[in-house]
Amino acid sequence: MRWKGIISQYGEYLPTLASEAIVTLHEGNTPLLRARQLEAHLSQALRIYLKCEGSNPTGSFKDRGMTVAVSKAVEEGSKAVICASTGNTAASAAAYAARAGLKCYVLVPKGNVALGKLAQATMHGAKVLQIEGLFDEALELVLQITEAHKITLVNSLNPFRIEGQKTAAFEVCDELEDAPDYHALPVGNAGNITAYWKGYKEYRERGVIERLPKMLGFQAEGAAPIVRGQIVRNPETVATAIKIGNPASWQAAVAARDESGGLIDAVSDQEILRAYSMLAELEGVFCEPASAASVAGLLKLAKNGYFASKATVVCTLTGHGLKDPERAMDCAPEPIQVPAEMRSILAEMGI
Ligand SMILES: *Cc1c(COP(=O)(O)O)cnc(C)c1O
């Protein structure tokens, strides 16, 4: 059976949708990779898996939520969608709206969106409005717009987004044939940790799995409102996708943490960038900086002896590294200039 997207695969767990309303780019079915080199790097014996969400059609997990949210918008006769975004929601909304023939408006914080994401949103024909302000202000404005006008909100405050995103937890369980012991992921607006926890709980209620994982959320140190227990007015981090000072799903994220017996912790930009490079160099997986917060958190906790020995840990890598080529070029060594001549080339190769 060929994969036809998460609504086709997991429809029985999702709100009902008229089949003619379904808008899909065949999202989901992303790789769950065992990370043996990373495992070898740790002093604790763990089984580490990477859920590579950068393999979704627009390069991030946002597609899982967007297929459901945009399909619902179509079913309800909506003509336009809108979101505030640090980039990936905009890219995804723009693509699914284009496919559905809907107008798409996105509000992004100027100067804080990775180049690839802006390119996607504009190529898909969205009206991209860069505001001189932060994501949190963009979201506040978008909420006011959707209260006053007939435009569908496709931020994760739209419950259909969470419904779609929970299917990533289903895929993990389907592949591992149970839940992992721990599930680590970056936390920005906190929709995704909410969605995974919902997915795991539903699978257990239906008897598909027997146990639940502990949820481990990681915020960037300079943008860690949930860790600090207060709104961060001026969030700062290289991980622009999680540069959020007042997460919309704050309470739900705290509930996921507490019900699961997990934690939400902070990792520094330095730890994030180290994990970002390690994933690329050791595992062949190029994710964006924010995504690496999950692995940065895993490394931090493993160092402190947090995990039970032989525990299974799944880390979600939320978005693709190609989204942010500028950050990659800043981190990686400069390409070597060499004349088109054999001796110099072999010399550089050390042969
Ligand atoms: C949206 C996003 C996040 C944060 O997810 P939330 O649901 O807002 O917590 C993390 N990483 C990437 C790449 C994202 O696009």
Coordinates of N, CA and C in Angstrom, one line a residue, residues 10 13 169-171 173-174 198-210 212:
Y10 N -4.6 7.5 9.3 CA -5.0 7.6 10.7 C -6.4 8.2 10.8
Y13 N -8.7 8.0 13.9 CA -8.3 8.8 15.1 C -8.5 10.3 15.0
A169 N 3.2 10.6 17.0 CA 3.3 9.7 18.1 C 2.8 8.3 17.7
F170 N 1.7 8.3 16.9 CA 1.2 7.0 16.4 C 2.3 6.3 15.5
E171 N 2.9 7.0 14.7 CA 4.0 6.4 13.8 C 5.1 5.8 14.6
C173 N 5.0 4.7 17.7 CA 4.5 3.4 18.4 C 4.3 2.3 17.4
D174 N 3.8 2.6 16.2 CA 3.6 1.6 15.2 C 4.9 0.9 14.8
K198 N -1.1 13.8 23.5 CA -2.4 13.4 23.2 C -2.4 12.1 22.4
G199 N -1.5 12.1 21.4 CA -1.4 10.9 20.6 C -1.1 9.6 21.4
Y200 N -0.1 9.8 22.2 CA 0.3 8.6 23.1 C -0.8 8.2 24.0
K201 N -1.5 9.1 24.6 CA -2.6 8.8 25.5 C -3.8 8.1 24.7
E202 N -4.0 8.6 23.5 CA -5.1 8.0 22.7 C -4.8 6.5 22.3
Y203 N -3.5 6.3 21.9 CA -3.1 5.0 21.5 C -3.2 4.0 22.7
R204 N -2.9 4.5 23.9 CA -3.1 3.6 25.1 C -4.5 3.4 25.4
E205 N -5.4 4.4 25.3 CA -6.8 4.2 25.6 C -7.4 3.2 24.6
R206 N -6.9 3.2 23.4 CA -7.4 2.2 22.4 C -6.7 0.9 22.5
G207 N -5.8 0.8 23.4 CA -5.1 -0.5 23.7 C -4.1 -0.9 22.6
V208 N -3.6 0.1 21.8 CA -2.6 -0.2 20.8 C -1.2 -0.3 21.5
I209 N -1.0 0.5 22.6 CA 0.2 0.4 23.4 C -0.1 0.2 24.8
E210 N 0.8 -0.2 25.6 CA 0.5 -0.6 27.0 C 1.0 0.5 28.0
L212 N 3.1 4.5 28.6 CA 3.3 5.9 28.1 C 4.7 6.4 28.3

